[in-house]
Amino acid sequence: MSSGVVTVIGSINMDLVTEAAQFPNKGETILGKSFSTIPGGKGANQAVASSKLGANVNLIGCVGNDAFAKTLNQHFETQGINTNYIEEAPGEPTGVASITIAENDNHIIVVPGANHAVTPQLVEKYEHVIAASETILLQFEIPIESVEKAVELANKHGVRVILNPAPVQPISISVMASVDYITPNEHELAVLLDDEEKKTFYEQNREKFVITHGSKGVEYFENGQSHLVPGFSVKVVDTTGAGDSFNGALAVALTRGDSLAEGCLFGNAVGALSVSKLGAQSGMPSKEEVEMFIQTKSV
Ligand code: RIB
C-alpha cells in the first residue's frame, strides 16, 4: 500500500547549534564545546521525518536569497521532499534558530525571517497541492492567518489536518473544531484552553487531542476513555525536534491507515530515535530503523 501524500505547510530554518557544559547566566560569557549548522524549522523537520518514513512529501514554505537557502534546498532534495513549492521571499533572510544545548535541555531563539512570507495568499496559490494530499501537517511558526487558510482549504477538499500548536498561541474554537487532530504538549494544552468555553470544547472533543508528555509517552482518547501509550527509554543526546519527529510519524501512520494507537506507538518510537542524536533532522530515522527498533524493544 502506498504511504500517500503528506503536505507540510510551515517553517524552514537553519539551526545554529552550540553545545555547552551549562547555560550562561545573564551577562556572562562562557566557552562552548561544539558548534554545528543543522537544517531545522518545525515545518521542515516534520517534512523530513515524514519523508524518511516513506510518505510522498510536499513542503510549502519560504526561504531567503542566501547561502542557507541553497544548502537547505539541496538538503530537502536529498531527503526526497518535493521542493517545488518552496518560494524565495524577496528581501528576507532565511529563518534561523539559535539553539544552545546544555544540562540535558535546550534554549531556542527563532528569527523567522522568510517564514513571515508564508501568507494566506501563498497558501491559496497551492490549493491544488492541498487538494491532492491525504494529510496536511501544520504548526505555528508561520502567520496564524496562513494556518487558518490552510485549514479552510483542507476542509473544503476533505483532507485530514493535523495541527501541532507549537510554538503555542491561543486559537479560536472554530479552528480547533475544523482540524482532525491537535497535538499539544501539556504546557501548550494549558495555553490553548485559556477560557471556560475552550475548556468545555476540549471536554466535549477530547478525541481530537493527542497530548504528548515527553518521555512518559502520548495520551489519546477513544470511546470516552483516555489511553497512555508509554514512551521508549533511550539515552538522550538532544531533544530538539522530538515533537516534530512525533508529528511527522503520526501523519505518516494515519495517512497509511494505521489506528490512532498504532500511530502514537510509531510516533513514540520515531521521537525516541530522534533524541538519541544531535540536531533536529540528523537524528530522524528511516521506516526500517523504526520497525527494527520497535521489534527490539518488544522482545
Ligand atoms: O522544533 C524544533 C525546531 O524549532 C528547531 O529545528 C528550530 O528551528 C525551531 O524552529
PDB file of C-alpha atoms and ligand atoms in Angstrom:
ATOM      1  CA  MET A   1       0.000   0.000   0.000  1.00  0.00           C
ATOM      2  CA  SER A   2       1.329   3.466  -0.894  1.00  0.00           C
ATOM      3  CA  SER A   3       2.101   5.721   2.034  1.00  0.00           C
ATOM      4  CA  GLY A   4       0.179   8.602   0.454  1.00  0.00           C
ATOM      5  CA  VAL A   5       0.800  12.302   0.174  1.00  0.00           C
ATOM      6  CA  VAL A   6       1.580  14.417   3.225  1.00  0.00           C
ATOM      7  CA  THR A   7       1.813  18.181   2.670  1.00  0.00           C
ATOM      8  CA  VAL A   8       3.543  20.266   5.300  1.00  0.00           C
ATOM      9  CA  ILE A   9       2.871  23.996   5.290  1.00  0.00           C
ATOM     10  CA  GLY A  10       5.340  25.530   7.690  1.00  0.00           C
ATOM     11  CA  SER A  11       8.654  26.990   8.698  1.00  0.00           C
ATOM     12  CA  ILE A  12      12.102  26.374   7.311  1.00  0.00           C
ATOM     13  CA  ASN A  13      15.112  27.387   9.427  1.00  0.00           C
ATOM     14  CA  MET A  14      18.809  26.831   9.651  1.00  0.00           C
ATOM     15  CA  ASP A  15      19.587  25.777  13.223  1.00  0.00           C
ATOM     16  CA  LEU A  16      22.784  27.252  14.679  1.00  0.00           C
ATOM     17  CA  VAL A  17      23.519  24.734  17.399  1.00  0.00           C
ATOM     18  CA  THR A  18      26.005  25.299  20.231  1.00  0.00           C
ATOM     19  CA  GLU A  19      26.741  22.599  22.805  1.00  0.00           C
ATOM     20  CA  ALA A  20      27.978  23.768  26.195  1.00  0.00           C
ATOM     21  CA  ALA A  21      28.501  22.286  29.648  1.00  0.00           C
ATOM     22  CA  GLN A  22      25.969  24.701  31.134  1.00  0.00           C
ATOM     23  CA  PHE A  23      23.770  27.632  30.103  1.00  0.00           C
ATOM     24  CA  PRO A  24      25.427  31.042  30.626  1.00  0.00           C
ATOM     25  CA  ASN A  25      23.938  33.383  33.229  1.00  0.00           C
ATOM     26  CA  LYS A  26      22.638  36.798  32.118  1.00  0.00           C
ATOM     27  CA  GLY A  27      25.608  38.945  31.027  1.00  0.00           C
ATOM     28  CA  GLU A  28      28.081  36.025  31.297  1.00  0.00           C
ATOM     29  CA  THR A  29      30.403  34.714  28.545  1.00  0.00           C
ATOM     30  CA  ILE A  30      31.353  31.037  28.644  1.00  0.00           C
ATOM     31  CA  LEU A  31      33.226  28.684  26.295  1.00  0.00           C
ATOM     32  CA  GLY A  32      31.140  26.154  24.374  1.00  0.00           C
ATOM     33  CA  LYS A  33      32.035  22.567  23.342  1.00  0.00           C
ATOM     34  CA  SER A  34      30.892  22.458  19.693  1.00  0.00           C
ATOM     35  CA  PHE A  35      29.055  24.395  17.001  1.00  0.00           C
ATOM     36  CA  SER A  36      27.065  22.992  14.024  1.00  0.00           C
ATOM     37  CA  THR A  37      24.661  24.327  11.405  1.00  0.00           C
ATOM     38  CA  ILE A  38      21.828  21.803  11.033  1.00  0.00           C
ATOM     39  CA  PRO A  39      18.640  22.092   8.919  1.00  0.00           C
ATOM     40  CA  GLY A  40      15.632  22.829  11.126  1.00  0.00           C
ATOM     41  CA  GLY A  41      12.341  24.669  11.466  1.00  0.00           C
ATOM     42  CA  LYS A  42       9.261  22.862  12.734  1.00  0.00           C
ATOM     43  CA  GLY A  43       7.702  22.595   9.273  1.00  0.00           C
ATOM     44  CA  ALA A  44      10.853  21.326   7.611  1.00  0.00           C
ATOM     45  CA  ASN A  45      11.576  18.926  10.486  1.00  0.00           C
ATOM     46  CA  GLN A  46       8.119  17.367  10.178  1.00  0.00           C
ATOM     47  CA  ALA A  47       8.506  17.150   6.406  1.00  0.00           C
ATOM     48  CA  VAL A  48      11.865  15.366   6.704  1.00  0.00           C
ATOM     49  CA  ALA A  49      10.504  12.986   9.346  1.00  0.00           C
ATOM     50  CA  SER A  50       7.531  12.078   7.121  1.00  0.00           C
ATOM     51  CA  SER A  51       9.676  11.649   4.017  1.00  0.00           C
ATOM     52  CA  LYS A  52      12.214   9.399   5.774  1.00  0.00           C
ATOM     53  CA  LEU A  53       9.293   7.259   6.945  1.00  0.00           C
ATOM     54  CA  GLY A  54       8.091   6.673   3.400  1.00  0.00           C
ATOM     55  CA  ALA A  55       5.454   9.326   2.627  1.00  0.00           C
ATOM     56  CA  ASN A  56       5.414  11.423  -0.536  1.00  0.00           C
ATOM     57  CA  VAL A  57       6.024  14.831   0.971  1.00  0.00           C
ATOM     58  CA  ASN A  58       5.379  18.362  -0.300  1.00  0.00           C
ATOM     59  CA  LEU A  59       6.812  21.243   1.687  1.00  0.00           C
ATOM     60  CA  ILE A  60       5.139  24.627   1.211  1.00  0.00           C
ATOM     61  CA  GLY A  61       7.268  27.393   2.730  1.00  0.00           C
ATOM     62  CA  CYS A  62       9.674  30.271   2.136  1.00  0.00           C
ATOM     63  CA  VAL A  63      13.411  30.828   2.339  1.00  0.00           C
ATOM     64  CA  GLY A  64      15.575  33.880   1.638  1.00  0.00           C
ATOM     65  CA  ASN A  65      18.048  34.527  -1.149  1.00  0.00           C
ATOM     66  CA  ASP A  66      21.140  33.455   0.787  1.00  0.00           C
ATOM     67  CA  ALA A  67      23.607  30.667   1.372  1.00  0.00           C
ATOM     68  CA  PHE A  68      21.396  28.943   3.977  1.00  0.00           C
ATOM     69  CA  ALA A  69      18.574  28.709   1.425  1.00  0.00           C
ATOM     70  CA  LYS A  70      20.800  26.942  -1.110  1.00  0.00           C
ATOM     71  CA  THR A  71      22.067  24.454   1.465  1.00  0.00           C
ATOM     72  CA  LEU A  72      18.546  23.777   2.728  1.00  0.00           C
ATOM     73  CA  ASN A  73      17.012  23.280  -0.725  1.00  0.00           C
ATOM     74  CA  GLN A  74      19.760  20.809  -1.648  1.00  0.00           C
ATOM     75  CA  HIS A  75      19.279  19.025   1.649  1.00  0.00           C
ATOM     76  CA  PHE A  76      15.498  18.677   1.164  1.00  0.00           C
ATOM     77  CA  GLU A  77      16.094  17.158  -2.252  1.00  0.00           C
ATOM     78  CA  THR A  78      18.426  14.534  -0.787  1.00  0.00           C
ATOM     79  CA  GLN A  79      15.668  13.777   1.745  1.00  0.00           C
ATOM     80  CA  GLY A  80      13.199  13.069  -1.086  1.00  0.00           C
ATOM     81  CA  ILE A  81      10.981  16.104  -0.392  1.00  0.00           C
ATOM     82  CA  ASN A  82       9.184  17.881  -3.240  1.00  0.00           C
ATOM     83  CA  THR A  83      10.759  21.367  -3.146  1.00  0.00           C
ATOM     84  CA  ASN A  84       8.662  22.849  -5.990  1.00  0.00           C
ATOM     85  CA  TYR A  85       6.537  24.818  -3.529  1.00  0.00           C
ATOM     86  CA  ILE A  86       9.363  26.393  -1.553  1.00  0.00           C
ATOM     87  CA  GLU A  87       9.496  30.045  -2.609  1.00  0.00           C
ATOM     88  CA  GLU A  88      12.121  32.735  -2.223  1.00  0.00           C
ATOM     89  CA  ALA A  89      10.904  35.686  -0.128  1.00  0.00           C
ATOM     90  CA  PRO A  90      12.316  38.905  -1.596  1.00  0.00           C
ATOM     91  CA  GLY A  91      14.391  40.913   0.864  1.00  0.00           C
ATOM     92  CA  GLU A  92      14.018  38.442   3.742  1.00  0.00           C
ATOM     93  CA  PRO A  93      16.755  36.234   5.179  1.00  0.00           C
ATOM     94  CA  THR A  94      16.166  32.502   5.624  1.00  0.00           C
ATOM     95  CA  GLY A  95      14.794  31.763   9.114  1.00  0.00           C
ATOM     96  CA  VAL A  96      17.362  30.850  11.747  1.00  0.00           C
ATOM     97  CA  ALA A  97      17.149  29.294  15.175  1.00  0.00           C
ATOM     98  CA  SER A  98      19.899  29.923  17.670  1.00  0.00           C
ATOM     99  CA  ILE A  99      19.992  26.810  19.841  1.00  0.00           C
ATOM    100  CA  THR A 100      22.058  26.097  22.949  1.00  0.00           C
ATOM    101  CA  ILE A 101      22.196  22.512  24.212  1.00  0.00           C
ATOM    102  CA  ALA A 102      23.307  22.142  27.842  1.00  0.00           C
ATOM    103  CA  GLU A 103      22.287  20.427  31.083  1.00  0.00           C
ATOM    104  CA  ASN A 104      20.219  17.840  29.117  1.00  0.00           C
ATOM    105  CA  ASP A 105      17.971  20.582  27.777  1.00  0.00           C
ATOM    106  CA  ASN A 106      17.899  23.374  25.208  1.00  0.00           C
ATOM    107  CA  HIS A 107      17.266  27.097  24.783  1.00  0.00           C
ATOM    108  CA  ILE A 108      15.985  28.210  21.364  1.00  0.00           C
ATOM    109  CA  ILE A 109      15.536  31.672  19.837  1.00  0.00           C
ATOM    110  CA  VAL A 110      13.902  31.669  16.393  1.00  0.00           C
ATOM    111  CA  VAL A 111      14.217  34.599  13.994  1.00  0.00           C
ATOM    112  CA  PRO A 112      11.526  33.733  11.405  1.00  0.00           C
ATOM    113  CA  GLY A 113      12.729  35.970   8.507  1.00  0.00           C
ATOM    114  CA  ALA A 114      11.338  34.470   5.283  1.00  0.00           C
ATOM    115  CA  ASN A 115       8.819  32.344   7.210  1.00  0.00           C
ATOM    116  CA  HIS A 116       6.751  35.537   7.590  1.00  0.00           C
ATOM    117  CA  ALA A 117       6.247  35.429   3.819  1.00  0.00           C
ATOM    118  CA  VAL A 118       4.145  32.258   4.041  1.00  0.00           C
ATOM    119  CA  THR A 119       0.995  34.355   3.673  1.00  0.00           C
ATOM    120  CA  PRO A 120      -2.615  33.218   3.198  1.00  0.00           C
ATOM    121  CA  GLN A 121      -2.216  34.232  -0.484  1.00  0.00           C
ATOM    122  CA  LEU A 122       0.747  31.885  -0.846  1.00  0.00           C
ATOM    123  CA  VAL A 123      -1.238  29.065   0.776  1.00  0.00           C
ATOM    124  CA  GLU A 124      -4.163  29.771  -1.562  1.00  0.00           C
ATOM    125  CA  LYS A 125      -1.847  29.576  -4.577  1.00  0.00           C
ATOM    126  CA  TYR A 126      -1.181  25.948  -3.642  1.00  0.00           C
ATOM    127  CA  GLU A 127      -4.809  24.917  -3.094  1.00  0.00           C
ATOM    128  CA  HIS A 128      -4.347  22.225  -5.755  1.00  0.00           C
ATOM    129  CA  VAL A 129      -1.461  20.734  -3.746  1.00  0.00           C
ATOM    130  CA  ILE A 130      -3.575  20.681  -0.593  1.00  0.00           C
ATOM    131  CA  ALA A 131      -6.499  19.152  -2.503  1.00  0.00           C
ATOM    132  CA  ALA A 132      -4.275  16.334  -3.798  1.00  0.00           C
ATOM    133  CA  SER A 133      -2.977  15.420  -0.313  1.00  0.00           C
ATOM    134  CA  GLU A 134      -4.195  12.834   2.180  1.00  0.00           C
ATOM    135  CA  THR A 135      -2.887  14.755   5.180  1.00  0.00           C
ATOM    136  CA  ILE A 136      -1.890  18.349   5.910  1.00  0.00           C
ATOM    137  CA  LEU A 137       0.533  18.986   8.737  1.00  0.00           C
ATOM    138  CA  LEU A 138       0.620  22.465  10.315  1.00  0.00           C
ATOM    139  CA  GLN A 139       2.494  24.266  13.091  1.00  0.00           C
ATOM    140  CA  PHE A 140       2.641  27.860  14.385  1.00  0.00           C
ATOM    141  CA  GLU A 141       5.956  29.156  13.021  1.00  0.00           C
ATOM    142  CA  ILE A 142       4.181  30.819  10.082  1.00  0.00           C
ATOM    143  CA  PRO A 143       1.493  33.547  10.366  1.00  0.00           C
ATOM    144  CA  ILE A 144      -1.648  32.262  12.112  1.00  0.00           C
ATOM    145  CA  GLU A 145      -3.878  33.557   9.255  1.00  0.00           C
ATOM    146  CA  SER A 146      -1.970  31.250   6.909  1.00  0.00           C
ATOM    147  CA  VAL A 147      -2.595  28.298   9.217  1.00  0.00           C
ATOM    148  CA  GLU A 148      -6.287  29.227   9.216  1.00  0.00           C
ATOM    149  CA  LYS A 149      -6.331  29.454   5.409  1.00  0.00           C
ATOM    150  CA  ALA A 150      -4.703  26.037   5.118  1.00  0.00           C
ATOM    151  CA  VAL A 151      -7.299  24.539   7.487  1.00  0.00           C
ATOM    152  CA  GLU A 152     -10.114  26.143   5.474  1.00  0.00           C
ATOM    153  CA  LEU A 153      -8.789  24.755   2.158  1.00  0.00           C
ATOM    154  CA  ALA A 154      -8.136  21.321   3.608  1.00  0.00           C
ATOM    155  CA  ASN A 155     -11.713  21.212   4.934  1.00  0.00           C
ATOM    156  CA  LYS A 156     -13.032  22.293   1.537  1.00  0.00           C
ATOM    157  CA  HIS A 157     -11.295  19.316  -0.080  1.00  0.00           C
ATOM    158  CA  GLY A 158     -11.921  16.782   2.691  1.00  0.00           C
ATOM    159  CA  VAL A 159      -8.221  16.479   3.559  1.00  0.00           C
ATOM    160  CA  ARG A 160      -7.114  15.305   7.034  1.00  0.00           C
ATOM    161  CA  VAL A 161      -5.481  18.056   9.159  1.00  0.00           C
ATOM    162  CA  ILE A 162      -3.008  17.527  11.989  1.00  0.00           C
ATOM    163  CA  LEU A 163      -2.244  20.741  13.865  1.00  0.00           C
ATOM    164  CA  ASN A 164       0.842  20.828  16.054  1.00  0.00           C
ATOM    165  CA  PRO A 165       0.312  24.016  18.093  1.00  0.00           C
ATOM    166  CA  ALA A 166       3.974  24.974  18.552  1.00  0.00           C
ATOM    167  CA  PRO A 167       5.254  27.487  19.459  1.00  0.00           C
ATOM    168  CA  VAL A 168       1.903  27.811  21.151  1.00  0.00           C
ATOM    169  CA  GLN A 169      -0.513  30.713  20.874  1.00  0.00           C
ATOM    170  CA  PRO A 170      -4.243  30.806  21.607  1.00  0.00           C
ATOM    171  CA  ILE A 171      -6.525  29.900  18.675  1.00  0.00           C
ATOM    172  CA  SER A 172     -10.261  30.088  18.154  1.00  0.00           C
ATOM    173  CA  ILE A 173     -12.625  27.223  18.879  1.00  0.00           C
ATOM    174  CA  SER A 174     -13.608  27.260  15.222  1.00  0.00           C
ATOM    175  CA  VAL A 175     -10.019  26.399  14.174  1.00  0.00           C
ATOM    176  CA  MET A 176      -9.826  23.623  16.773  1.00  0.00           C
ATOM    177  CA  ALA A 177     -13.182  22.308  15.572  1.00  0.00           C
ATOM    178  CA  SER A 178     -12.004  22.275  11.946  1.00  0.00           C
ATOM    179  CA  VAL A 179      -8.940  20.060  12.384  1.00  0.00           C
ATOM    180  CA  ASP A 180      -8.852  16.304  12.836  1.00  0.00           C
ATOM    181  CA  TYR A 181      -6.103  16.177  15.457  1.00  0.00           C
ATOM    182  CA  ILE A 182      -4.356  18.745  17.660  1.00  0.00           C
ATOM    183  CA  THR A 183      -1.078  17.584  19.196  1.00  0.00           C
ATOM    184  CA  PRO A 184      -0.059  19.847  22.108  1.00  0.00           C
ATOM    185  CA  ASN A 185       2.236  19.025  24.984  1.00  0.00           C
ATOM    186  CA  GLU A 186       0.868  19.716  28.483  1.00  0.00           C
ATOM    187  CA  HIS A 187       2.081  23.322  28.558  1.00  0.00           C
ATOM    188  CA  GLU A 188       0.685  24.044  25.069  1.00  0.00           C
ATOM    189  CA  LEU A 189      -2.652  22.499  26.017  1.00  0.00           C
ATOM    190  CA  ALA A 190      -2.935  24.838  29.010  1.00  0.00           C
ATOM    191  CA  VAL A 191      -2.343  27.862  26.741  1.00  0.00           C
ATOM    192  CA  LEU A 192      -4.899  26.641  24.176  1.00  0.00           C
ATOM    193  CA  LEU A 193      -7.572  26.230  26.858  1.00  0.00           C
ATOM    194  CA  ASP A 194      -7.399  29.835  28.034  1.00  0.00           C
ATOM    195  CA  ASP A 195     -11.104  30.306  28.782  1.00  0.00           C
ATOM    196  CA  GLU A 196     -14.104  28.344  30.028  1.00  0.00           C
ATOM    197  CA  GLU A 197     -15.633  27.974  26.567  1.00  0.00           C
ATOM    198  CA  LYS A 198     -12.456  26.374  25.218  1.00  0.00           C
ATOM    199  CA  LYS A 199     -12.239  24.084  28.262  1.00  0.00           C
ATOM    200  CA  THR A 200     -15.796  22.934  27.555  1.00  0.00           C
ATOM    201  CA  PHE A 201     -14.910  22.406  23.896  1.00  0.00           C
ATOM    202  CA  TYR A 202     -11.946  20.289  24.995  1.00  0.00           C
ATOM    203  CA  GLU A 203     -14.095  18.166  27.322  1.00  0.00           C
ATOM    204  CA  GLN A 204     -16.609  17.591  24.524  1.00  0.00           C
ATOM    205  CA  ASN A 205     -13.992  16.871  21.827  1.00  0.00           C
ATOM    206  CA  ARG A 206     -11.232  15.038  23.626  1.00  0.00           C
ATOM    207  CA  GLU A 207     -10.778  12.544  20.785  1.00  0.00           C
ATOM    208  CA  LYS A 208      -9.259  15.391  18.726  1.00  0.00           C
ATOM    209  CA  PHE A 209      -6.464  15.930  21.262  1.00  0.00           C
ATOM    210  CA  VAL A 210      -3.304  13.817  21.155  1.00  0.00           C
ATOM    211  CA  ILE A 211      -1.266  15.067  24.100  1.00  0.00           C
ATOM    212  CA  THR A 212       2.475  14.487  24.288  1.00  0.00           C
ATOM    213  CA  HIS A 213       4.012  14.009  27.747  1.00  0.00           C
ATOM    214  CA  GLY A 214       7.727  13.965  26.851  1.00  0.00           C
ATOM    215  CA  SER A 215       9.480  10.705  27.738  1.00  0.00           C
ATOM    216  CA  LYS A 216       6.362   9.480  29.610  1.00  0.00           C
ATOM    217  CA  GLY A 217       4.532   8.941  26.313  1.00  0.00           C
ATOM    218  CA  VAL A 218       1.446  10.121  24.494  1.00  0.00           C
ATOM    219  CA  GLU A 219      -2.179  10.302  25.565  1.00  0.00           C
ATOM    220  CA  TYR A 220      -5.106   9.874  23.209  1.00  0.00           C
ATOM    221  CA  PHE A 221      -8.847   9.452  23.751  1.00  0.00           C
ATOM    222  CA  GLU A 222     -11.097   6.885  22.206  1.00  0.00           C
ATOM    223  CA  ASN A 223     -14.589   5.646  23.097  1.00  0.00           C
ATOM    224  CA  GLY A 224     -14.724   8.043  26.031  1.00  0.00           C
ATOM    225  CA  GLN A 225     -11.504   6.669  27.543  1.00  0.00           C
ATOM    226  CA  SER A 226      -8.035   8.150  27.927  1.00  0.00           C
ATOM    227  CA  HIS A 227      -5.155   5.873  26.817  1.00  0.00           C
ATOM    228  CA  LEU A 228      -1.467   6.423  27.522  1.00  0.00           C
ATOM    229  CA  VAL A 229       0.993   4.960  25.001  1.00  0.00           C
ATOM    230  CA  PRO A 230       4.228   4.846  27.033  1.00  0.00           C
ATOM    231  CA  GLY A 231       7.426   6.311  25.588  1.00  0.00           C
ATOM    232  CA  PHE A 232      10.552   4.242  24.879  1.00  0.00           C
ATOM    233  CA  SER A 233      13.501   4.707  27.158  1.00  0.00           C
ATOM    234  CA  VAL A 234      16.697   5.793  25.336  1.00  0.00           C
ATOM    235  CA  LYS A 235      19.903   7.689  26.092  1.00  0.00           C
ATOM    236  CA  VAL A 236      19.060  11.314  25.289  1.00  0.00           C
ATOM    237  CA  VAL A 237      21.585  13.442  23.382  1.00  0.00           C
ATOM    238  CA  ASP A 238      19.362  16.287  22.111  1.00  0.00           C
ATOM    239  CA  THR A 239      15.594  16.687  22.440  1.00  0.00           C
ATOM    240  CA  THR A 240      15.366  19.368  19.692  1.00  0.00           C
ATOM    241  CA  GLY A 241      12.790  18.224  17.145  1.00  0.00           C
ATOM    242  CA  ALA A 242      11.389  15.343  19.239  1.00  0.00           C
ATOM    243  CA  GLY A 243       7.867  16.731  18.884  1.00  0.00           C
ATOM    244  CA  ASP A 244       8.404  17.280  15.161  1.00  0.00           C
ATOM    245  CA  SER A 245       9.513  13.666  14.734  1.00  0.00           C
ATOM    246  CA  PHE A 246       6.393  12.506  16.556  1.00  0.00           C
ATOM    247  CA  ASN A 247       4.101  14.646  14.401  1.00  0.00           C
ATOM    248  CA  GLY A 248       5.754  13.607  11.133  1.00  0.00           C
ATOM    249  CA  ALA A 249       5.409   9.963  12.144  1.00  0.00           C
ATOM    250  CA  LEU A 250       1.792  10.343  13.245  1.00  0.00           C
ATOM    251  CA  ALA A 251       0.956  11.917   9.871  1.00  0.00           C
ATOM    252  CA  VAL A 252       2.586   9.011   8.014  1.00  0.00           C
ATOM    253  CA  ALA A 253       0.860   6.399  10.165  1.00  0.00           C
ATOM    254  CA  LEU A 254      -2.632   7.891   9.845  1.00  0.00           C
ATOM    255  CA  THR A 255      -2.145   8.503   6.119  1.00  0.00           C
ATOM    256  CA  ARG A 256      -1.347   4.849   5.532  1.00  0.00           C
ATOM    257  CA  GLY A 257      -4.418   3.789   7.526  1.00  0.00           C
ATOM    258  CA  ASP A 258      -2.959   2.906  10.940  1.00  0.00           C
ATOM    259  CA  SER A 259      -5.163   3.343  14.010  1.00  0.00           C
ATOM    260  CA  LEU A 260      -4.502   6.225  16.394  1.00  0.00           C
ATOM    261  CA  ALA A 261      -2.982   3.791  18.904  1.00  0.00           C
ATOM    262  CA  GLU A 262      -0.613   2.427  16.243  1.00  0.00           C
ATOM    263  CA  GLY A 263       0.198   5.981  15.141  1.00  0.00           C
ATOM    264  CA  CYS A 264       1.089   7.013  18.694  1.00  0.00           C
ATOM    265  CA  LEU A 265       3.329   3.962  19.183  1.00  0.00           C
ATOM    266  CA  PHE A 266       5.064   4.597  15.852  1.00  0.00           C
ATOM    267  CA  GLY A 267       5.413   8.305  16.726  1.00  0.00           C
ATOM    268  CA  ASN A 268       6.898   7.483  20.142  1.00  0.00           C
ATOM    269  CA  ALA A 269       9.489   5.219  18.519  1.00  0.00           C
ATOM    270  CA  VAL A 270      10.444   7.879  15.964  1.00  0.00           C
ATOM    271  CA  GLY A 271      10.646  10.517  18.706  1.00  0.00           C
ATOM    272  CA  ALA A 272      12.860   8.257  20.844  1.00  0.00           C
ATOM    273  CA  LEU A 273      15.251   7.530  17.978  1.00  0.00           C
ATOM    274  CA  SER A 274      15.448  11.201  17.038  1.00  0.00           C
ATOM    275  CA  VAL A 275      16.565  12.340  20.508  1.00  0.00           C
ATOM    276  CA  SER A 276      19.486   9.939  20.525  1.00  0.00           C
ATOM    277  CA  LYS A 277      21.422  12.126  18.025  1.00  0.00           C
ATOM    278  CA  LEU A 278      22.422  15.809  17.921  1.00  0.00           C
ATOM    279  CA  GLY A 279      20.207  18.061  15.766  1.00  0.00           C
ATOM    280  CA  ALA A 280      16.527  18.006  14.888  1.00  0.00           C
ATOM    281  CA  GLN A 281      16.818  16.412  11.459  1.00  0.00           C
ATOM    282  CA  SER A 282      20.086  14.493  11.766  1.00  0.00           C
ATOM    283  CA  GLY A 283      18.519  12.015  14.156  1.00  0.00           C
ATOM    284  CA  MET A 284      15.374  11.275  12.202  1.00  0.00           C
ATOM    285  CA  PRO A 285      15.174   7.555  11.437  1.00  0.00           C
ATOM    286  CA  SER A 286      14.068   5.638   8.339  1.00  0.00           C
ATOM    287  CA  LYS A 287      10.984   3.402   8.367  1.00  0.00           C
ATOM    288  CA  GLU A 288      13.221   0.301   8.536  1.00  0.00           C
ATOM    289  CA  GLU A 289      15.165   1.650  11.536  1.00  0.00           C
ATOM    290  CA  VAL A 290      11.903   2.328  13.355  1.00  0.00           C
ATOM    291  CA  GLU A 291      10.499  -1.137  12.642  1.00  0.00           C
ATOM    292  CA  MET A 292      13.729  -2.733  13.869  1.00  0.00           C
ATOM    293  CA  PHE A 293      13.720  -0.527  16.998  1.00  0.00           C
ATOM    294  CA  ILE A 294      10.110  -1.425  17.869  1.00  0.00           C
ATOM    295  CA  GLN A 295      10.871  -5.134  17.384  1.00  0.00           C
ATOM    296  CA  THR A 296      13.975  -4.975  19.574  1.00  0.00           C
ATOM    297  CA  LYS A 297      12.105  -3.114  22.293  1.00  0.00           C
ATOM    298  CA  SER A 298       9.193  -5.560  22.284  1.00  0.00           C
ATOM    299  CA  VAL A 299      11.206  -8.792  22.769  1.00  0.00           C
TER     300      VAL A 299
HETATM  301  O1  RIB B   1      11.085  22.013  16.966  1.00  0.00           O
HETATM  302  C1  RIB B   1      12.442  22.267  16.828  1.00  0.00           C
HETATM  303  C2  RIB B   1      12.670  23.413  15.890  1.00  0.00           C
HETATM  304  O2  RIB B   1      12.198  24.594  16.497  1.00  0.00           O
HETATM  305  C3  RIB B   1      14.113  23.692  15.565  1.00  0.00           C
HETATM  306  O3  RIB B   1      14.578  22.943  14.470  1.00  0.00           O
HETATM  307  C4  RIB B   1      14.158  25.191  15.361  1.00  0.00           C
HETATM  308  O4  RIB B   1      14.394  25.572  14.030  1.00  0.00           O
HETATM  309  C5  RIB B   1      12.816  25.699  15.871  1.00  0.00           C
HETATM  310  O5  RIB B   1      12.001  26.059  14.836  1.00  0.00           O
END
